PDB file of C-alpha atoms in Angstrom:
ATOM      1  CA  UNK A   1      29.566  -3.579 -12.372  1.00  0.00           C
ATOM      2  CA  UNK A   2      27.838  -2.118  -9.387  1.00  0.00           C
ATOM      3  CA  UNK A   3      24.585  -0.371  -9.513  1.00  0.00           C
ATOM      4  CA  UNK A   4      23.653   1.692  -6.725  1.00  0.00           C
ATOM      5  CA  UNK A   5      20.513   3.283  -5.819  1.00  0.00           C
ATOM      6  CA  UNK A   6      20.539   6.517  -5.650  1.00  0.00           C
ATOM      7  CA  UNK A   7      17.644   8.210  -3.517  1.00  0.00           C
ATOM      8  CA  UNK A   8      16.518  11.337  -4.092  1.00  0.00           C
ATOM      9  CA  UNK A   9      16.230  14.173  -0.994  1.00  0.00           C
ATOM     10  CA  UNK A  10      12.604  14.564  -0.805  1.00  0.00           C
ATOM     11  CA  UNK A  11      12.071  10.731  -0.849  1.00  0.00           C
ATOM     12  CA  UNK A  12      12.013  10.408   3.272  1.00  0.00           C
ATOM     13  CA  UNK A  13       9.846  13.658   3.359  1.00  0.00           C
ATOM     14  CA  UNK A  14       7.774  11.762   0.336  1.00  0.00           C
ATOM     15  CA  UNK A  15       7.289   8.488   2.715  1.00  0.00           C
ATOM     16  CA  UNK A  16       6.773  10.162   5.594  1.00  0.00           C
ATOM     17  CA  UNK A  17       3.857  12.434   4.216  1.00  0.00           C
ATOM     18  CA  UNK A  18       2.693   9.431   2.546  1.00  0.00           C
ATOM     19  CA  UNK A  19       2.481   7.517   5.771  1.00  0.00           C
ATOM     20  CA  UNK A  20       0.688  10.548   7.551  1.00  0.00           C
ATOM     21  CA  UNK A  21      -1.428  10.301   4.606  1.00  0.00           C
ATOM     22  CA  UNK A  22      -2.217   6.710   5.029  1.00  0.00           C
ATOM     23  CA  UNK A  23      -2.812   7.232   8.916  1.00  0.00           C
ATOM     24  CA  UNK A  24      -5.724  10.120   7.874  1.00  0.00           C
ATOM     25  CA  UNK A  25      -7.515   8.040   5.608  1.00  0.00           C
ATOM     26  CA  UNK A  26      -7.855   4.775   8.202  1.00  0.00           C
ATOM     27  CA  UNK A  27      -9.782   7.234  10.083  1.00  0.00           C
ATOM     28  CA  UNK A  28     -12.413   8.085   7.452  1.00  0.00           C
ATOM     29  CA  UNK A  29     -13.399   4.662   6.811  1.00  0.00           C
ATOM     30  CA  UNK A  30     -17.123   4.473   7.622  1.00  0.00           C
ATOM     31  CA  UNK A  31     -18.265   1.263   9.287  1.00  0.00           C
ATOM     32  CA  UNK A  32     -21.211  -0.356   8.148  1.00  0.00           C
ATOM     33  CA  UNK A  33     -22.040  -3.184  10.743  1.00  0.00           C
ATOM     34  CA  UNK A  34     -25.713  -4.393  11.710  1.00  0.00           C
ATOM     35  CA  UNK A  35     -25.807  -2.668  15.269  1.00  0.00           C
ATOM     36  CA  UNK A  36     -24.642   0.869  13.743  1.00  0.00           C
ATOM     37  CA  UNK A  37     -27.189   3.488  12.395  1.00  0.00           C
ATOM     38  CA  UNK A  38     -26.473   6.733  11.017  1.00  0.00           C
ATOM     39  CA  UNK A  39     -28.126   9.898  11.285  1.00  0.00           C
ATOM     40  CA  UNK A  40     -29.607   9.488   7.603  1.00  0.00           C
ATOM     41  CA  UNK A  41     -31.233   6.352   8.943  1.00  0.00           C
ATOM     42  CA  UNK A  42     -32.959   7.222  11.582  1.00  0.00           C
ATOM     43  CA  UNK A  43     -36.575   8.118  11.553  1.00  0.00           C
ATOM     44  CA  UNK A  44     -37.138   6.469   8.541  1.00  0.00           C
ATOM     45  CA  UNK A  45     -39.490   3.518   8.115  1.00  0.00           C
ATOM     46  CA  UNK A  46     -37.684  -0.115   7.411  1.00  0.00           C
ATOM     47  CA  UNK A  47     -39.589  -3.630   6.280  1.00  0.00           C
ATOM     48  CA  UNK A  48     -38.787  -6.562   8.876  1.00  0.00           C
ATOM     49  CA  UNK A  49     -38.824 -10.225   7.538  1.00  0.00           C
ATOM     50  CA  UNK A  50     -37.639 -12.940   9.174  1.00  0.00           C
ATOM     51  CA  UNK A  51     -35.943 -16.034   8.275  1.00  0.00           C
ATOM     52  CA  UNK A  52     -32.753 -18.270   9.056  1.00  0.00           C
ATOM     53  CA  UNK A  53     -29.525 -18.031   8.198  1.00  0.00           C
ATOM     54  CA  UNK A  54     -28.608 -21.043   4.979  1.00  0.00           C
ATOM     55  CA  UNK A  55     -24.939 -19.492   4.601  1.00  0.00           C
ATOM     56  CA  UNK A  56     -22.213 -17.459   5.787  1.00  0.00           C
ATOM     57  CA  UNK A  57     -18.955 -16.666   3.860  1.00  0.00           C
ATOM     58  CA  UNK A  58     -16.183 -14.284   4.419  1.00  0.00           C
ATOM     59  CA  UNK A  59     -15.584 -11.549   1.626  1.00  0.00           C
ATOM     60  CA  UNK A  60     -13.330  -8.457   1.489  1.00  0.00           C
ATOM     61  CA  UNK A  61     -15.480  -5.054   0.994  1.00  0.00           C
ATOM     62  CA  UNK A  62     -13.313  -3.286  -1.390  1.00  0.00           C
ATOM     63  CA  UNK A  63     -11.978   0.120  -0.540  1.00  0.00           C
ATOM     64  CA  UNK A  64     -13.175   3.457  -1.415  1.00  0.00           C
ATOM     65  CA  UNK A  65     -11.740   6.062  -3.795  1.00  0.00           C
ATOM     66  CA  UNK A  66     -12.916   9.118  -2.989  1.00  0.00           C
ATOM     67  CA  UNK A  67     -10.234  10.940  -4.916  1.00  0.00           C
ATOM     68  CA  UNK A  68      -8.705  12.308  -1.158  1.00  0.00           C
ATOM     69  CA  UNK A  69      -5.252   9.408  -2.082  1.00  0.00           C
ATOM     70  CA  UNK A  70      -4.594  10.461  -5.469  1.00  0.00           C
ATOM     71  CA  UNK A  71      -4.729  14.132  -4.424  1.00  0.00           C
ATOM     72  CA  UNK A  72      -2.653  13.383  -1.458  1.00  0.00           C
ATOM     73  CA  UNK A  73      -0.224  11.483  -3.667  1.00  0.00           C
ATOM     74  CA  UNK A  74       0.255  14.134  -6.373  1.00  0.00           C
ATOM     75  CA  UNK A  75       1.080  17.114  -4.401  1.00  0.00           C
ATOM     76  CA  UNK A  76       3.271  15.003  -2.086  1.00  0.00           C
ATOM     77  CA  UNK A  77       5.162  13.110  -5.116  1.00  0.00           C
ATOM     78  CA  UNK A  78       4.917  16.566  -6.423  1.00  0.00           C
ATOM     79  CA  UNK A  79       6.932  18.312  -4.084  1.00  0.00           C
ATOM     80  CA  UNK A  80       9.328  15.159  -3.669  1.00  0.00           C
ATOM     81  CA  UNK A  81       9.548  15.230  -7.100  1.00  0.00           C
ATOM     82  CA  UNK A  82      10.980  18.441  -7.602  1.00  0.00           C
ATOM     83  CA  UNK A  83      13.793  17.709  -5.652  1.00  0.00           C
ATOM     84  CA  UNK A  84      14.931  15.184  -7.698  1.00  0.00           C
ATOM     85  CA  UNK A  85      15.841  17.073 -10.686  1.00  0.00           C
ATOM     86  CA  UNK A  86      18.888  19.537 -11.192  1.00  0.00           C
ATOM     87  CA  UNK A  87      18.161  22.440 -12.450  1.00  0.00           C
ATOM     88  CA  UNK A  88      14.199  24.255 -13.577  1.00  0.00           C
ATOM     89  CA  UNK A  89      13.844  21.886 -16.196  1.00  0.00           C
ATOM     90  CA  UNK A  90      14.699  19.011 -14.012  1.00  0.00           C
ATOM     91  CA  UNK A  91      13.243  20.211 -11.225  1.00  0.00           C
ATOM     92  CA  UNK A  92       9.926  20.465 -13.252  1.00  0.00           C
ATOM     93  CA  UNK A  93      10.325  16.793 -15.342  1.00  0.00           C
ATOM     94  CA  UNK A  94      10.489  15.696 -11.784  1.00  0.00           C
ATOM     95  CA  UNK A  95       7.705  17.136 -10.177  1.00  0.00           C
ATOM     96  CA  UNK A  96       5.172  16.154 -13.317  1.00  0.00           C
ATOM     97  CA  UNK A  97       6.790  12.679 -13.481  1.00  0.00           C
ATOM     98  CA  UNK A  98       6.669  12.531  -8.783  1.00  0.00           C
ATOM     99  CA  UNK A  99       2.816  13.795  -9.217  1.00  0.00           C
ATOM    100  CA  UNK A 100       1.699  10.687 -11.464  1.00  0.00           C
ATOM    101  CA  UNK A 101       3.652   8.841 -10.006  1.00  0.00           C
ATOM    102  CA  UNK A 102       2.345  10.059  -6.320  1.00  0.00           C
ATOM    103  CA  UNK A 103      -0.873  10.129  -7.512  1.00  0.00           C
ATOM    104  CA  UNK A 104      -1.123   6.642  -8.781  1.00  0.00           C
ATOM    105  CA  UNK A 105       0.364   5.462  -5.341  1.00  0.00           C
ATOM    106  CA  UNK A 106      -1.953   7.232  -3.439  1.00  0.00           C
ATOM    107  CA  UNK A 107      -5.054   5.697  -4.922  1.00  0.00           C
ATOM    108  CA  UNK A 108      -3.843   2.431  -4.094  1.00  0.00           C
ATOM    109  CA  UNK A 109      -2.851   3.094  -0.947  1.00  0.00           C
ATOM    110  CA  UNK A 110      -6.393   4.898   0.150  1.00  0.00           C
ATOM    111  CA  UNK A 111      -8.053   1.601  -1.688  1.00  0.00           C
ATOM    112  CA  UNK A 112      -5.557  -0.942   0.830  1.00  0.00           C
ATOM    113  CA  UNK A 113      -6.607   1.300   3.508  1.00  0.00           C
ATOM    114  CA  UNK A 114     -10.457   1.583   3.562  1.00  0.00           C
ATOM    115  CA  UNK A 115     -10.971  -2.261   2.568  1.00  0.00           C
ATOM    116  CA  UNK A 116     -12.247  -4.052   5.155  1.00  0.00           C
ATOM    117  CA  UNK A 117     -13.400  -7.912   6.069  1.00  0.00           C
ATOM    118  CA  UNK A 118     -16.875  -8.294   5.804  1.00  0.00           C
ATOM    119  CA  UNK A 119     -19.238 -11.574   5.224  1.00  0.00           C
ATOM    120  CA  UNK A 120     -22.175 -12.361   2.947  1.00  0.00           C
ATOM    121  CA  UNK A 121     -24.886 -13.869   4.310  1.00  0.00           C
ATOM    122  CA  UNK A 122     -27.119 -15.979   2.667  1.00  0.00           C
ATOM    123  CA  UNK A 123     -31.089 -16.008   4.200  1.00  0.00           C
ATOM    124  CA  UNK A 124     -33.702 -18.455   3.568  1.00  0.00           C
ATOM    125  CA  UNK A 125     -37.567 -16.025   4.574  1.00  0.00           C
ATOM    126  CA  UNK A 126     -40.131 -17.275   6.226  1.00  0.00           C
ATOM    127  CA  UNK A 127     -42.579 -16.852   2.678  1.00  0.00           C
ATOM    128  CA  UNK A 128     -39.656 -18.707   0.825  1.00  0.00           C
ATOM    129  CA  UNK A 129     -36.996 -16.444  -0.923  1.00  0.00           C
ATOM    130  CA  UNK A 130     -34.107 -16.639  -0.788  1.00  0.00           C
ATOM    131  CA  UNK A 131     -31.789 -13.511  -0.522  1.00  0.00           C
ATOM    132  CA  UNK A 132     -28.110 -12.531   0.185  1.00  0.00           C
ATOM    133  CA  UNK A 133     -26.741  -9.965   2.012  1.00  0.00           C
ATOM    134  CA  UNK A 134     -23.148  -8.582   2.930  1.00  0.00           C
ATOM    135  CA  UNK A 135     -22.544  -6.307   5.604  1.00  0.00           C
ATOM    136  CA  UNK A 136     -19.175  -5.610   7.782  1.00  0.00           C
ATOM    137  CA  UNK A 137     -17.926  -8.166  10.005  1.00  0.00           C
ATOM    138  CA  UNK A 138     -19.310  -8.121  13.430  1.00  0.00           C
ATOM    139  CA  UNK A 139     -18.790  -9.076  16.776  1.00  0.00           C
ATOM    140  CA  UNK A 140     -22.437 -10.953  16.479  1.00  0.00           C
ATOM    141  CA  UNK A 141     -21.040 -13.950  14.627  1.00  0.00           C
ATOM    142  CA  UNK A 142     -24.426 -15.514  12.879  1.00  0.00           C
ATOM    143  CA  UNK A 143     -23.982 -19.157  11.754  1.00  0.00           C
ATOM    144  CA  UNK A 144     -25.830 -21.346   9.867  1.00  0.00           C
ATOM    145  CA  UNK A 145     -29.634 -21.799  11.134  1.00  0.00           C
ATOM    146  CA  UNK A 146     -29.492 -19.271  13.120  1.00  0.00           C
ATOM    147  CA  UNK A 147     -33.248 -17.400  13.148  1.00  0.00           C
ATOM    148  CA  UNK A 148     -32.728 -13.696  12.428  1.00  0.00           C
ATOM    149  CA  UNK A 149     -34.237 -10.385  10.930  1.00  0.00           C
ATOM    150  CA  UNK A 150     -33.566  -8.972   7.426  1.00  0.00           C
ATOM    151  CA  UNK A 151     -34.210  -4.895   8.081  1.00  0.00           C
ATOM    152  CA  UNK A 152     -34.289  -3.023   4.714  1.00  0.00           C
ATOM    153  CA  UNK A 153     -35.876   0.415   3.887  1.00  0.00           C
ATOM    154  CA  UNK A 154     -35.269   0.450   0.398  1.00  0.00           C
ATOM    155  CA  UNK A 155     -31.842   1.657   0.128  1.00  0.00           C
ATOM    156  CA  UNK A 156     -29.925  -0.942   2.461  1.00  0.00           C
ATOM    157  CA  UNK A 157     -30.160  -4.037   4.095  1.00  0.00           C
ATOM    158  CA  UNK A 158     -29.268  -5.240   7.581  1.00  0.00           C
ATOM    159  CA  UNK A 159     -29.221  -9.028   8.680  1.00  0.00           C
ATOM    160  CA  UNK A 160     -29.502  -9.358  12.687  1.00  0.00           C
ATOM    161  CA  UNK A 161     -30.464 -11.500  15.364  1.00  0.00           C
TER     162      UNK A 161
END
């Protein structure tokens, strides 16, 4: 017995608005390295310590969900969806069951997109304490010992040279 898969006409146009999807959202991914301040930042007042470096270890900063995938997902699995059915009953079954299903691979695929390498640094100050930090990964590598700056103002942290 054979089984063939059978694809349904709006799966290409599915894929390919899911890839033009995919392409949007690697664009909106806001970077969050040591050397880059946003507007919100500036102008406002930041406590410098210093210290050195004890530790650095790479980590993955999970991606966002901002709710922009799933949206993207449904309406596209949607439409693909209603394709797939014969009929208006069919046609509908398939554009409820291509919305979940779009809209559940849209969140993952806007999470895959916006994670990004990042490291956790680990900073022995000057009066003692010990603190950790993780920020984006950088073309600044920092390495063990190295003396740097820990910039906060209260809402993040920075580690730089």
């Amino acid at each position: 017995m054979v089984i063939a898969m059978i694809r349904p006409p709006g799966c290409r146009v599915f894929l390919s608005a899911l890839a033009c999807s995919v392409l949007l959202l690697a664009g909106c991914v806001p970077v969050q390295r040591a050397d880059v301040y946003y507007p919100g930042q500036a102008l406002r007042t930041q406590s410098v310590e210093f210290g050195f470096v004890e530790s650095v270890r790479e980590v993955l900063i999970g991606g966002s969900r901002t709710g922009v995938g799933g949206a993207s997902g449904a309406v596209i699995g949607s439409i693909a969806g209603s394709h797939a059915g014969g009929g208006h009953r069919g046609s509908f079954a398939g554009s409820v069951i291509g919305a979940i299903v779009g809209g559940i691979i849209g969140v993952a695929v806007e999470e895959g997109v916006t994670q990004r390498p990042g490291i956790e640094i680990t900073v022995r100050l000057d009066g003692g304490g010990l603190i950790a930090v993780v920020q984006d990964a950088e073309w600044e590598a920092l390495r063990p010992g190295d003396r740097v700056r820990v910039l906060s103002d209260g809402y993040s942290t920075r580690v730089t040279r």
